[in-house]
CSV table of C-alpha atoms in Angstrom, one decimal:
chain,number,residue,atom,x,y,z
A,1,MET,CA,-44.7,-10.5,-5.6
A,2,LEU,CA,-41.4,-9.7,-6.3
A,3,GLY,CA,-40.6,-11.7,-8.9
A,4,GLY,CA,-41.8,-14.3,-6.5
A,5,ALA,CA,-38.8,-13.8,-3.5
A,6,VAL,CA,-39.6,-11.3,-1.3
A,7,LYS,CA,-42.8,-8.7,-0.9
A,8,PRO,CA,-44.4,-6.0,1.1
A,9,GLY,CA,-43.8,-7.1,4.9
A,10,ASP,CA,-41.2,-9.7,4.5
A,11,VAL,CA,-38.1,-9.5,7.1
A,12,LEU,CA,-35.0,-10.0,5.6
A,13,GLY,CA,-32.2,-11.0,7.3
A,14,GLY,CA,-34.3,-11.7,10.6
A,15,LYS,CA,-34.0,-7.5,11.0
A,16,TYR,CA,-34.4,-5.7,7.5
A,17,ALA,CA,-39.0,-5.1,6.6
A,18,VAL,CA,-39.6,-4.7,3.3
A,19,GLU,CA,-41.4,-1.6,2.7
A,20,ARG,CA,-41.2,-1.3,-1.3
A,21,VAL,CA,-40.3,-1.8,-4.8
A,22,LEU,CA,-37.5,0.5,-5.8
A,23,GLY,CA,-36.9,-1.2,-8.9
A,24,ALA,CA,-36.3,-4.2,-10.9
A,25,GLY,CA,-34.4,-5.8,-14.0
A,26,GLY,CA,-33.4,-9.5,-15.1
A,27,MET,CA,-31.0,-10.1,-12.6
A,28,GLY,CA,-32.8,-8.5,-9.7
A,29,VAL,CA,-34.7,-6.4,-7.7
A,30,VAL,CA,-33.7,-3.1,-5.7
A,31,VAL,CA,-36.1,-2.7,-2.5
A,32,ALA,CA,-36.6,-0.4,0.2
A,33,ALA,CA,-36.8,-1.7,3.8
A,34,LYS,CA,-36.6,-0.5,7.2
A,35,HIS,CA,-34.0,-1.8,10.3
A,36,VAL,CA,-37.2,-3.7,12.5
A,37,ASP,CA,-34.5,-2.2,15.5
A,38,LEU,CA,-32.6,0.8,14.4
A,39,GLY,CA,-36.1,2.2,12.7
A,40,GLN,CA,-32.7,3.2,10.2
A,41,ARG,CA,-34.3,3.2,6.3
A,42,VAL,CA,-32.0,1.0,3.5
A,43,ALA,CA,-31.8,0.0,-0.3
A,44,ILE,CA,-31.9,-3.4,-0.5
A,45,LYS,CA,-30.7,-5.2,-3.7
A,46,PHE,CA,-30.8,-9.2,-3.8
A,47,MET,CA,-30.8,-11.5,-6.8
A,48,LEU,CA,-33.6,-13.6,-8.4
A,49,ALA,CA,-33.7,-17.2,-8.8
A,50,GLU,CA,-33.1,-17.3,-12.8
A,51,ALA,CA,-30.2,-15.5,-12.5
A,52,MET,CA,-29.1,-17.9,-10.2
A,53,THR,CA,-28.8,-21.0,-12.2
A,54,ASP,CA,-25.3,-19.6,-12.6
A,55,PRO,CA,-23.2,-20.0,-9.2
A,56,ALA,CA,-20.7,-17.7,-11.0
A,57,HIS,CA,-23.2,-15.4,-10.9
A,58,ALA,CA,-24.2,-15.5,-7.1
A,59,GLU,CA,-20.0,-15.2,-6.1
A,60,ARG,CA,-19.5,-12.7,-8.3
A,61,PHE,CA,-22.4,-10.3,-6.4
A,62,LEU,CA,-20.7,-11.1,-3.2
A,63,ARG,CA,-17.6,-10.9,-4.3
A,64,GLU,CA,-18.3,-7.0,-5.9
A,65,ALA,CA,-19.9,-6.1,-2.5
A,66,ARG,CA,-17.2,-7.2,-0.6
A,67,SER,CA,-15.1,-4.7,-3.0
A,68,ALA,CA,-17.5,-1.5,-2.1
A,69,VAL,CA,-17.5,-1.9,1.9
A,70,ARG,CA,-13.4,-1.2,1.3
A,71,LEU,CA,-15.0,2.5,-0.6
A,72,LYS,CA,-14.5,5.4,2.0
A,73,SER,CA,-15.3,8.0,-0.6
A,74,ALA,CA,-18.4,10.1,0.0
A,75,HIS,CA,-19.6,10.2,-3.5
A,76,ALA,CA,-20.1,6.1,-3.7
A,77,ALA,CA,-23.2,4.7,-2.1
A,78,ARG,CA,-21.9,3.0,1.0
A,79,VAL,CA,-22.4,-1.3,1.4
A,80,LEU,CA,-23.8,-2.2,4.8
A,81,ASP,CA,-24.5,-5.4,4.9
A,82,VAL,CA,-24.7,-8.4,3.0
A,83,GLY,CA,-26.6,-12.0,3.5
A,84,ARG,CA,-28.5,-14.5,2.1
A,85,LEU,CA,-32.6,-15.4,2.0
A,86,GLY,CA,-33.6,-18.8,3.1
A,87,ASN,CA,-33.4,-20.2,-0.4
A,88,GLY,CA,-29.8,-18.9,-1.0
A,89,GLU,CA,-30.2,-16.0,-2.6
A,90,PRO,CA,-27.9,-13.3,-1.8
A,91,PHE,CA,-28.7,-9.6,-0.8
A,92,MET,CA,-26.5,-6.6,-0.1
A,93,VAL,CA,-27.9,-3.9,2.0
A,94,MET,CA,-26.9,-0.3,1.2
A,95,GLU,CA,-27.1,3.4,2.1
A,96,TYR,CA,-31.2,4.2,1.6
A,97,LEU,CA,-30.5,7.0,-1.0
A,98,GLU,CA,-33.2,10.1,-1.6
A,99,GLY,CA,-33.2,11.6,-5.3
A,100,ARG,CA,-32.6,10.4,-8.9
A,101,ASP,CA,-30.3,9.4,-10.8
A,102,LEU,CA,-28.7,11.2,-13.7
A,103,ASP,CA,-30.3,10.2,-16.6
A,104,ALA,CA,-34.0,11.3,-14.5
A,105,GLU,CA,-31.9,14.3,-14.2
A,106,LEU,CA,-30.8,15.0,-18.0
A,107,GLN,CA,-34.7,14.1,-18.6
A,108,ALA,CA,-36.3,16.5,-16.5
A,109,ARG,CA,-33.9,19.5,-17.2
A,110,GLY,CA,-32.0,18.6,-20.9
A,111,PRO,CA,-28.4,19.5,-21.7
A,112,LEU,CA,-26.4,21.1,-18.1
A,113,PRO,CA,-24.7,24.2,-17.8
A,114,PRO,CA,-21.0,23.7,-18.5
A,115,HIS,CA,-19.9,23.9,-14.7
A,116,VAL,CA,-22.9,21.9,-13.9
A,117,ALA,CA,-22.1,19.2,-15.7
A,118,ILE,CA,-18.2,19.2,-15.2
A,119,ASP,CA,-19.0,19.7,-11.3
A,120,TYR,CA,-20.8,15.9,-11.3
A,121,VAL,CA,-18.3,14.9,-13.4
A,122,LEU,CA,-15.5,16.0,-10.8
A,123,GLN,CA,-17.5,14.3,-7.9
A,124,VAL,CA,-17.8,11.4,-9.8
A,125,SER,CA,-14.1,11.1,-10.3
A,126,GLU,CA,-13.5,11.2,-6.5
A,127,ALA,CA,-15.1,7.9,-5.7
A,128,LEU,CA,-13.6,6.2,-9.5
A,129,ALA,CA,-10.0,7.3,-7.6
A,130,GLU,CA,-10.2,5.5,-4.7
A,131,ALA,CA,-11.7,2.3,-6.4
A,132,HIS,CA,-8.6,2.3,-8.9
A,133,GLY,CA,-6.2,3.1,-6.1
A,134,LEU,CA,-7.7,0.1,-4.9
A,135,GLY,CA,-7.5,-2.0,-7.9
A,136,MET,CA,-11.2,-1.7,-8.3
A,137,ILE,CA,-12.9,-1.4,-12.0
A,138,HIS,CA,-16.5,-0.2,-12.3
A,139,ARG,CA,-16.7,-1.4,-16.3
A,140,ASP,CA,-20.4,0.1,-16.0
A,141,VAL,CA,-20.1,3.7,-15.7
A,142,LYS,CA,-23.3,5.4,-17.1
A,143,LEU,CA,-25.9,8.2,-16.1
A,144,LYS,CA,-28.2,5.3,-14.3
A,145,ASN,CA,-25.2,4.5,-12.0
A,146,LEU,CA,-24.6,8.4,-10.8
A,147,PHE,CA,-27.3,9.2,-8.0
A,148,LEU,CA,-27.9,12.7,-7.7
A,149,THR,CA,-28.5,13.6,-3.9
A,150,ALA,CA,-28.5,16.2,-1.7
A,151,SER,CA,-25.4,16.6,1.2
A,152,VAL,CA,-26.0,17.7,4.4
A,153,ASP,CA,-25.8,20.9,3.8
A,154,GLY,CA,-28.0,20.6,0.9
A,155,ARG,CA,-25.2,21.1,-2.1
A,156,PRO,CA,-25.9,18.4,-4.9
A,157,LEU,CA,-23.9,15.2,-4.6
A,158,VAL,CA,-23.5,13.1,-7.1
A,159,LYS,CA,-22.6,8.8,-5.8
A,160,VAL,CA,-21.8,5.8,-8.0
A,161,LEU,CA,-23.8,2.9,-7.5
A,162,ASP,CA,-23.4,-0.7,-8.7
A,163,PHE,CA,-19.4,-1.3,-8.8
A,164,GLY,CA,-18.2,-3.8,-10.9
A,165,LEU,CA,-21.8,-5.2,-11.5
A,166,ALA,CA,-22.2,-7.0,-14.3
A,167,LYS,CA,-25.8,-6.2,-16.5
A,168,THR,CA,-28.1,-7.5,-19.3
A,169,ILE,CA,-29.2,-7.0,-22.5
A,170,GLY,CA,-32.7,-5.7,-22.3
A,171,PRO,CA,-36.0,-5.3,-24.8
A,172,HIS,CA,-35.2,-3.0,-28.2
A,173,GLY,CA,-35.2,0.8,-27.0
A,174,ASP,CA,-32.9,0.1,-23.6
A,175,VAL,CA,-29.9,-1.4,-24.8
A,176,SER,CA,-28.8,-2.0,-21.1
A,177,LEU,CA,-27.3,-5.0,-20.9
A,178,THR,CA,-30.2,-6.3,-18.0
A,179,ALA,CA,-30.8,-9.7,-18.8
A,180,THR,CA,-28.2,-12.2,-17.9
A,181,SER,CA,-24.9,-12.4,-20.0
A,182,SER,CA,-21.6,-12.8,-19.6
A,183,VAL,CA,-20.8,-9.1,-21.3
A,184,PHE,CA,-20.0,-6.5,-19.0
A,185,GLY,CA,-21.8,-3.1,-19.1
A,186,SER,CA,-23.7,-1.1,-21.4
A,187,PRO,CA,-22.6,-0.7,-24.9
A,188,GLN,CA,-23.5,3.3,-25.6
A,189,TYR,CA,-20.5,3.7,-22.4
A,190,MET,CA,-18.2,0.8,-23.6
A,191,SER,CA,-15.0,1.3,-24.6
A,192,PRO,CA,-13.5,-0.6,-27.7
A,193,GLU,CA,-11.0,-2.7,-25.7
A,194,GLN,CA,-14.0,-3.5,-23.3
A,195,MET,CA,-15.9,-5.0,-26.1
A,196,ARG,CA,-13.3,-7.0,-27.2
A,197,SER,CA,-12.2,-8.3,-24.2
A,198,ALA,CA,-13.8,-7.2,-20.4
A,199,LYS,CA,-11.3,-9.1,-18.4
A,200,ASP,CA,-8.8,-7.6,-20.4
A,201,VAL,CA,-9.7,-3.2,-19.3
A,202,ASP,CA,-8.0,-0.9,-16.4
A,203,SER,CA,-8.9,2.4,-15.1
A,204,ARG,CA,-8.7,3.8,-18.3
A,205,SER,CA,-11.9,2.3,-19.6
A,206,ASP,CA,-13.8,4.2,-16.9
A,207,VAL,CA,-12.0,7.1,-18.1
A,208,TRP,CA,-13.7,6.2,-21.8
A,209,SER,CA,-17.1,5.8,-19.9
A,210,LEU,CA,-17.1,8.9,-18.1
A,211,GLY,CA,-16.3,10.8,-21.4
A,212,VAL,CA,-19.2,9.8,-22.3
A,213,CYS,CA,-20.8,10.6,-19.3
A,214,LEU,CA,-19.8,14.1,-19.8
A,215,TYR,CA,-20.8,14.6,-23.2
A,216,GLU,CA,-24.8,13.7,-22.7
A,217,LEU,CA,-24.5,15.9,-19.8
A,218,LEU,CA,-23.4,18.7,-22.1
A,219,THR,CA,-25.4,17.6,-25.3
A,220,GLY,CA,-28.2,15.8,-24.4
A,221,ARG,CA,-27.4,12.6,-26.2
A,222,VAL,CA,-24.4,9.9,-26.0
A,223,PRO,CA,-22.0,10.5,-29.4
A,224,PHE,CA,-22.3,6.3,-30.8
A,225,ASP,CA,-25.9,5.9,-30.9
A,226,ALA,CA,-27.9,3.2,-33.1
A,227,PRO,CA,-30.7,1.0,-32.7
A,228,SER,CA,-29.0,-2.1,-32.0
A,229,VAL,CA,-26.5,-3.6,-30.3
A,230,ALA,CA,-24.4,-4.5,-33.7
A,231,GLU,CA,-24.5,-1.1,-35.0
A,232,ILE,CA,-23.0,0.3,-31.6
A,233,CYS,CA,-20.4,-1.5,-31.2
A,234,ALA,CA,-19.0,-0.6,-34.8
A,235,MET,CA,-19.5,3.0,-34.0
A,236,VAL,CA,-17.5,2.6,-30.9
A,237,LEU,CA,-14.7,0.6,-32.8
A,238,LYS,CA,-14.5,2.6,-36.0
A,239,GLU,CA,-16.1,5.4,-36.2
A,240,PRO,CA,-14.4,8.8,-34.3
A,241,ALA,CA,-16.8,11.1,-31.8
A,242,PRO,CA,-18.2,14.0,-33.4
A,243,PRO,CA,-17.7,17.4,-31.2
A,244,PRO,CA,-19.7,18.0,-28.2
A,245,SER,CA,-20.3,21.4,-29.6
A,246,GLN,CA,-21.1,20.1,-33.0
A,247,HIS,CA,-24.7,19.7,-31.1
A,248,MET,CA,-25.0,22.0,-28.8
A,249,ARG,CA,-23.8,25.5,-29.9
A,250,GLY,CA,-21.4,27.9,-27.1
A,251,LEU,CA,-19.8,24.9,-26.1
A,252,SER,CA,-16.0,26.0,-26.2
A,253,VAL,CA,-13.3,24.2,-28.5
A,254,GLU,CA,-11.1,23.8,-25.7
A,255,LEU,CA,-13.5,21.8,-23.4
A,256,ASP,CA,-14.5,19.9,-27.2
A,257,ASP,CA,-10.5,18.7,-26.8
A,258,VAL,CA,-11.2,17.4,-22.8
A,259,VAL,CA,-14.0,15.2,-24.1
A,260,LEU,CA,-12.6,13.8,-27.1
A,261,LYS,CA,-9.6,13.2,-25.3
A,262,CYS,CA,-11.4,10.6,-22.9
A,263,LEU,CA,-12.9,9.3,-26.5
A,264,GLU,CA,-9.3,8.6,-28.1
A,265,LYS,CA,-9.3,4.9,-29.1
A,266,ASP,CA,-5.6,4.4,-28.7
A,267,LEU,CA,-4.9,4.1,-25.1
A,268,SER,CA,-1.8,5.7,-25.2
A,269,ARG,CA,-3.5,8.9,-26.2
A,270,ARG,CA,-6.3,8.7,-23.6
A,271,PHE,CA,-6.0,9.9,-20.4
A,272,GLN,CA,-4.3,7.9,-18.5
A,273,SER,CA,-6.1,8.6,-15.2
A,274,VAL,CA,-9.0,10.0,-13.8
A,275,ALA,CA,-6.8,12.5,-11.7
A,276,GLU,CA,-5.6,13.9,-15.4
A,277,LEU,CA,-8.7,14.4,-16.5
A,278,ALA,CA,-9.1,16.3,-13.5
A,279,PHE,CA,-6.5,18.6,-13.9
A,280,ALA,CA,-7.6,18.9,-17.5
A,281,LEU,CA,-11.5,19.9,-16.3
A,282,GLN,CA,-9.6,22.2,-13.5
A,283,ALA,CA,-10.0,25.5,-15.9
A,284,PHE,CA,-13.6,25.1,-16.3
A,285,THR,CA,-15.0,24.7,-12.5
A,286,THR,CA,-15.0,27.2,-9.4
A,287,ASP,CA,-13.8,24.3,-7.0
A,288,GLU,CA,-10.0,24.8,-7.3
A,289,GLY,CA,-8.9,22.1,-5.2
A,290,ALA,CA,-10.8,19.6,-7.1
A,291,ALA,CA,-7.9,17.9,-9.3
A,292,ARG,CA,-5.5,18.3,-6.4
A,293,ARG,CA,-8.3,16.2,-4.3
A,294,ILE,CA,-8.5,13.4,-6.3
A,295,LEU,CA,-5.0,12.9,-6.8
A,296,HIS,CA,-4.8,12.5,-3.0
A,297,VAL,CA,-7.3,10.2,-2.6
A,298,MET,CA,-6.1,8.3,-5.8
A,299,ARG,CA,-2.5,7.9,-4.1
A,300,SER,CA,-3.7,7.6,-0.3
A,301,ALA,CA,-6.0,4.6,-2.3
A,302,GLN,CA,-2.6,3.2,-3.7
A,303,GLU,CA,-0.6,3.4,-0.3
A,304,ILE,CA,-3.5,1.5,1.5
A,305,ALA,CA,-3.5,-1.2,-1.5
A,306,HIS,CA,0.2,-1.7,-1.4
A,307,ALA,CA,0.7,-1.6,2.3
A,308,PRO,CA,1.7,-5.1,3.4
A,309,PRO,CA,-1.3,-6.8,5.9
A,310,LYS,CA,-1.1,-6.2,9.8
A,311,VAL,CA,-1.0,-8.6,12.1
A,312,VAL,CA,-3.3,-8.1,15.1
A,313,VAL,CA,-2.7,-10.5,18.1
A,314,ASN,CA,-3.9,-10.7,21.5
A,315,ASP,CA,-2.9,-8.1,23.6
A,316,ALA,CA,-1.8,-10.2,26.5
A,317,GLU,CA,0.6,-11.9,24.2
A,318,GLU,CA,2.0,-9.2,22.7
A,319,LEU,CA,2.9,-7.4,25.8
A,320,ALA,CA,4.3,-10.6,27.6
A,321,THR,CA,6.6,-11.1,23.8
A,322,SER,CA,7.9,-7.2,23.8
A,323,GLY,CA,8.5,-7.5,27.6
A,324,ALA,CA,10.2,-10.9,27.1
A,325,THR,CA,12.5,-9.1,24.3
A,326,THR,CA,13.0,-6.6,26.3
A,327,MET,CA,14.4,-8.5,29.5
A,328,LYS,CA,16.3,-10.8,26.8
A,329,ALA,CA,18.1,-7.7,25.2
A,330,ARG,CA,19.1,-5.9,29.1
A,331,ASP,CA,20.3,-9.4,30.4
A,332,SER,CA,22.7,-10.0,27.7
A,333,GLY,CA,23.6,-6.4,27.4
A,334,ALA,CA,22.8,-5.4,24.0
A,335,PRO,CA,20.9,-2.3,23.3
A,336,THR,CA,17.2,-2.6,21.6
A,337,ARG,CA,17.1,-0.6,18.5
A,338,ARG,CA,14.7,1.9,20.2
A,339,ALA,CA,17.9,2.5,22.3
A,340,ASP,CA,20.4,2.8,19.1
A,341,GLU,CA,17.7,4.7,17.2
A,342,ARG,CA,18.1,7.5,20.5
A,343,LEU,CA,21.7,7.2,20.8
A,344,MET,CA,21.9,8.3,17.5
A,345,ARG,CA,19.9,11.5,17.7
A,346,PRO,CA,22.3,14.5,16.9
A,347,GLN,CA,21.9,16.1,20.1
A,348,HIS,CA,23.0,13.0,22.0
A,349,ILE,CA,25.8,12.6,19.9
A,350,GLY,CA,26.4,16.4,20.4
A,351,ALA,CA,26.6,15.2,24.3
A,352,PHE,CA,28.7,12.7,24.3
A,353,VAL,CA,31.2,14.9,22.4
A,354,GLY,CA,31.4,17.3,24.7
A,355,ILE,CA,31.7,15.1,27.5
A,356,ALA,CA,34.8,13.3,25.6
A,357,LEU,CA,36.5,16.6,25.1
A,358,MET,CA,36.0,18.0,28.7
A,359,GLY,CA,37.6,14.1,30.0
A,360,PHE,CA,40.5,14.9,27.6
A,361,VAL,CA,40.9,18.2,29.0
A,362,GLY,CA,40.6,17.5,32.6
A,363,ALA,CA,43.1,14.3,32.0
A,364,GLY,CA,45.2,17.1,30.6
A,365,GLY,CA,45.3,19.6,33.1
A,366,ILE,CA,45.7,16.5,35.7
A,367,THR,CA,48.9,15.2,34.1
A,368,MET,CA,50.5,19.1,33.4
A,369,ALA,CA,50.1,19.6,37.4
A,370,VAL,CA,51.5,16.0,37.8
A,371,THR,CA,54.3,16.4,36.1
A,372,THR,CA,54.8,20.2,37.0
A,373,ARG,CA,55.4,19.4,41.0
A,374,ALA,CA,57.8,16.1,39.7
A,375,ALA,CA,60.0,18.4,38.1
A,376,ARG,CA,60.0,20.8,41.6
A,377,PRO,CA,62.9,19.6,43.4
A,378,ALA,CA,62.1,18.2,47.5
A,379,GLU,CA,62.4,20.8,49.8
A,380,SER,CA,61.5,19.3,53.2
A,381,ALA,CA,63.9,16.7,53.2
A,382,PRO,CA,67.4,16.7,52.9
A,383,SER,CA,68.7,13.9,50.9
A,384,PRO,CA,67.2,11.5,48.0
A,385,SER,CA,64.4,8.8,50.1
A,386,PRO,CA,64.1,5.6,48.7
A,387,SER,CA,61.1,5.2,45.7
A,388,PRO,CA,58.0,4.9,47.6
A,389,SER,CA,55.9,1.8,47.0
A,390,PRO,CA,52.7,1.9,44.3
A,391,ALA,CA,50.2,2.7,46.4
A,392,ALA,CA,52.1,5.6,48.0
A,393,SER,CA,52.5,7.0,45.5
A,394,SER,CA,49.3,6.9,44.0
A,395,SER,CA,48.1,8.3,47.0
A,396,ALA,CA,50.8,11.8,46.9
A,397,GLU,CA,49.6,11.8,43.3
A,398,ARG,CA,46.2,12.6,44.0
A,399,ARG,CA,46.9,14.9,46.6
A,400,GLU,CA,49.1,16.8,44.3
A,401,ALA,CA,47.2,17.3,41.4
A,402,SER,CA,44.2,18.4,43.2
A,403,PRO,CA,44.2,22.3,41.7
A,404,ALA,CA,45.3,24.8,44.4
A,405,PRO,CA,42.0,27.2,44.9
A,406,SER,CA,42.7,30.5,43.2
A,407,SER,CA,41.6,33.9,44.0
A,408,ARG,CA,38.0,33.6,42.5
A,409,SER,CA,37.1,30.6,45.0
A,410,THR,CA,37.6,32.4,48.2
A,411,LYS,CA,34.4,32.4,49.5
A,412,GLU,CA,34.2,28.1,48.2
A,413,PRO,CA,33.8,26.0,51.7
A,414,PRO,CA,37.1,24.0,52.7
A,415,PRO,CA,37.0,20.4,51.3
A,416,SER,CA,35.7,17.8,54.0
A,417,SER,CA,38.3,16.7,56.3
A,418,ALA,CA,37.4,12.9,55.7
A,419,THR,CA,38.4,13.4,51.8
A,420,GLU,CA,42.0,14.8,53.1
A,421,GLU,CA,43.0,13.1,56.2
A,422,PRO,CA,43.0,9.4,56.5
A,423,ALA,CA,41.3,8.9,60.0
A,424,GLY,CA,43.0,7.2,62.3
A,425,PRO,CA,46.6,6.8,64.3
A,426,ALA,CA,47.6,4.9,62.1
A,427,ALA,CA,46.7,6.9,58.6
A,428,LYS,CA,48.1,9.7,60.3
A,429,ALA,CA,51.7,7.8,60.7
A,430,ALA,CA,51.2,6.8,57.1
A,431,LYS,CA,51.2,10.5,56.4
A,432,THR,CA,54.6,11.2,58.0
A,433,THR,CA,56.4,8.2,57.1
A,434,PRO,CA,57.6,7.6,54.0
A,435,ALA,CA,57.2,4.2,52.4
A,436,GLY,CA,61.2,3.2,52.9
A,437,GLY,CA,60.3,3.6,57.4
A,438,ARG,CA,62.0,6.4,57.9
A,439,PRO,CA,60.5,8.9,60.0
A,440,LYS,CA,60.2,12.4,58.6
A,441,PRO,CA,62.4,15.2,59.6
A,442,SER,CA,59.4,17.0,61.7
A,443,ALA,CA,59.4,20.8,62.0
A,444,PRO,CA,61.9,22.4,64.3
A,445,GLY,CA,61.2,23.1,67.5
A,446,ARG,CA,59.1,19.5,67.6
A,447,PRO,CA,60.8,16.5,68.5
A,448,ALA,CA,59.8,13.8,66.2
A,449,SER,CA,57.6,10.7,67.3
A,450,PRO,CA,59.1,7.1,66.8
A,451,PRO,CA,57.5,5.2,64.1
A,452,PRO,CA,55.0,2.8,65.4
A,453,ALA,CA,55.4,-0.8,63.9
A,454,LYS,CA,54.3,-2.2,61.0
A,455,ALA,CA,53.6,1.5,59.8
A,456,THR,CA,54.7,0.6,56.1
A,457,ALA,CA,52.3,-2.0,55.6
A,458,THR,CA,49.4,0.2,57.6
A,459,ALA,CA,49.7,3.4,55.4
A,460,THR,CA,49.3,0.6,52.1
A,461,ALA,CA,46.1,-0.8,53.3
A,462,SER,CA,44.9,2.6,54.8
A,463,THR,CA,45.6,4.4,50.9
A,464,VAL,CA,43.8,1.3,49.6
A,465,ARG,CA,40.4,1.9,51.4
A,466,THR,CA,40.5,5.8,51.4
A,467,PRO,CA,37.7,6.9,48.7
A,468,PRO,CA,38.3,9.0,45.5
A,469,GLU,CA,38.6,12.6,46.2
A,470,LYS,CA,35.4,14.7,45.3
A,471,PRO,CA,35.8,16.4,42.4
A,472,LYS,CA,36.1,20.1,42.1
A,473,THR,CA,33.8,22.3,40.8
A,474,GLY,CA,35.4,25.7,41.1
A,475,PRO,CA,37.0,27.8,38.1
A,476,GLY,CA,39.6,25.8,36.3
A,477,SER,CA,38.5,22.9,37.9
A,478,GLY,CA,36.5,21.7,34.2
A,479,GLY,CA,33.5,21.9,36.3
A,480,ASP,CA,32.0,25.0,34.0
A,481,TYR,CA,31.9,22.3,31.3
A,482,MET,CA,29.4,20.4,32.6
């Protein structure tokens, strides 16, 4: 029996078969289990009935589990599922890890070489950087919550456990808070501000605790230790930490300074983030990109935490809404914002300027041609004729404004007769008859045919229906700008 709650062989949540106990404390039990359908081995932590007397503990248990799910770092233990037992006790399903925590590693190996200890601390810093960026404070960083396992390629991999979980005060000899209590953390690792008020701490409290872990990995002992919790608290609040080199010869003064800055009681003199600590440790490790990676993780998490929530709607509703908006914009003649953005692109602005210049040059050329021809005296008419009608004048100006082909365009095909000659007899009469109704003098040796009735009206109507001439594309016509 595991505290009267579960036993080997029990199936939790209808899918996790309990195998054996991995650990137990005053608040709960951790067991190894296997998914009955997938065969996946997991670790399940659940609260004991004694800890359920205060509903706040169960709520905090599930709230912290939901927070841990947000962590994506490879150095944070993954939370896979949460649920409740038949009696209402909550449980948390986590990834199963093979290895041991750093406290057991230290007991087995003794003080670690500086480069190994620093490498472990940098791995922990990466997990804390993401948590801090998301606004989560661990409040119980200690060697027992840092688990040493192996990555896929066999390299040592440190994972952080128990984000934000409350611990209890245990018997003499283990002053971890493993009984139900409102105090968070372990006294040897707690910062001065956390001892005063656990609710008012920020990420710099975890920096203190991480400095204690580094101190312990280098020397084999914590900087503040005493037989009782009260004595430990008094030392943390009042006494300065001794340099690590005082307990372990061979440690450099520069490394002493880094560790002692983590343990500054004045918050303003302490490292302000795990990223700043990582840059200070960069000189003592061969992983040159560790500090920048940790800084990037922290900033990325901060962007995620401050990003506005994404609203997910039904695909059909989204398509219908976007389609209705687009149709409304087109019906009203107002461009959409995407169209405005395309119009404001530099290459499009340049194209518009080029078209405008081409139109300006073309219009100027037409005006100069009309002015030049208008200034020449009429050679074919013996005397000034009455002013032509506006429609006939417009037709004549269009024909005259067309520039004559130059010597370079001799191979260009002649323009279509449909463009130069109006169709029908009436149109031919209109071409040889001025607007005043007088017949135009014919060429010598060719009798002039009398004008048909209503020639002026026919010419005007024919001119209006004549389609505009096609633009020339030869040299000098403006086509080389297109």
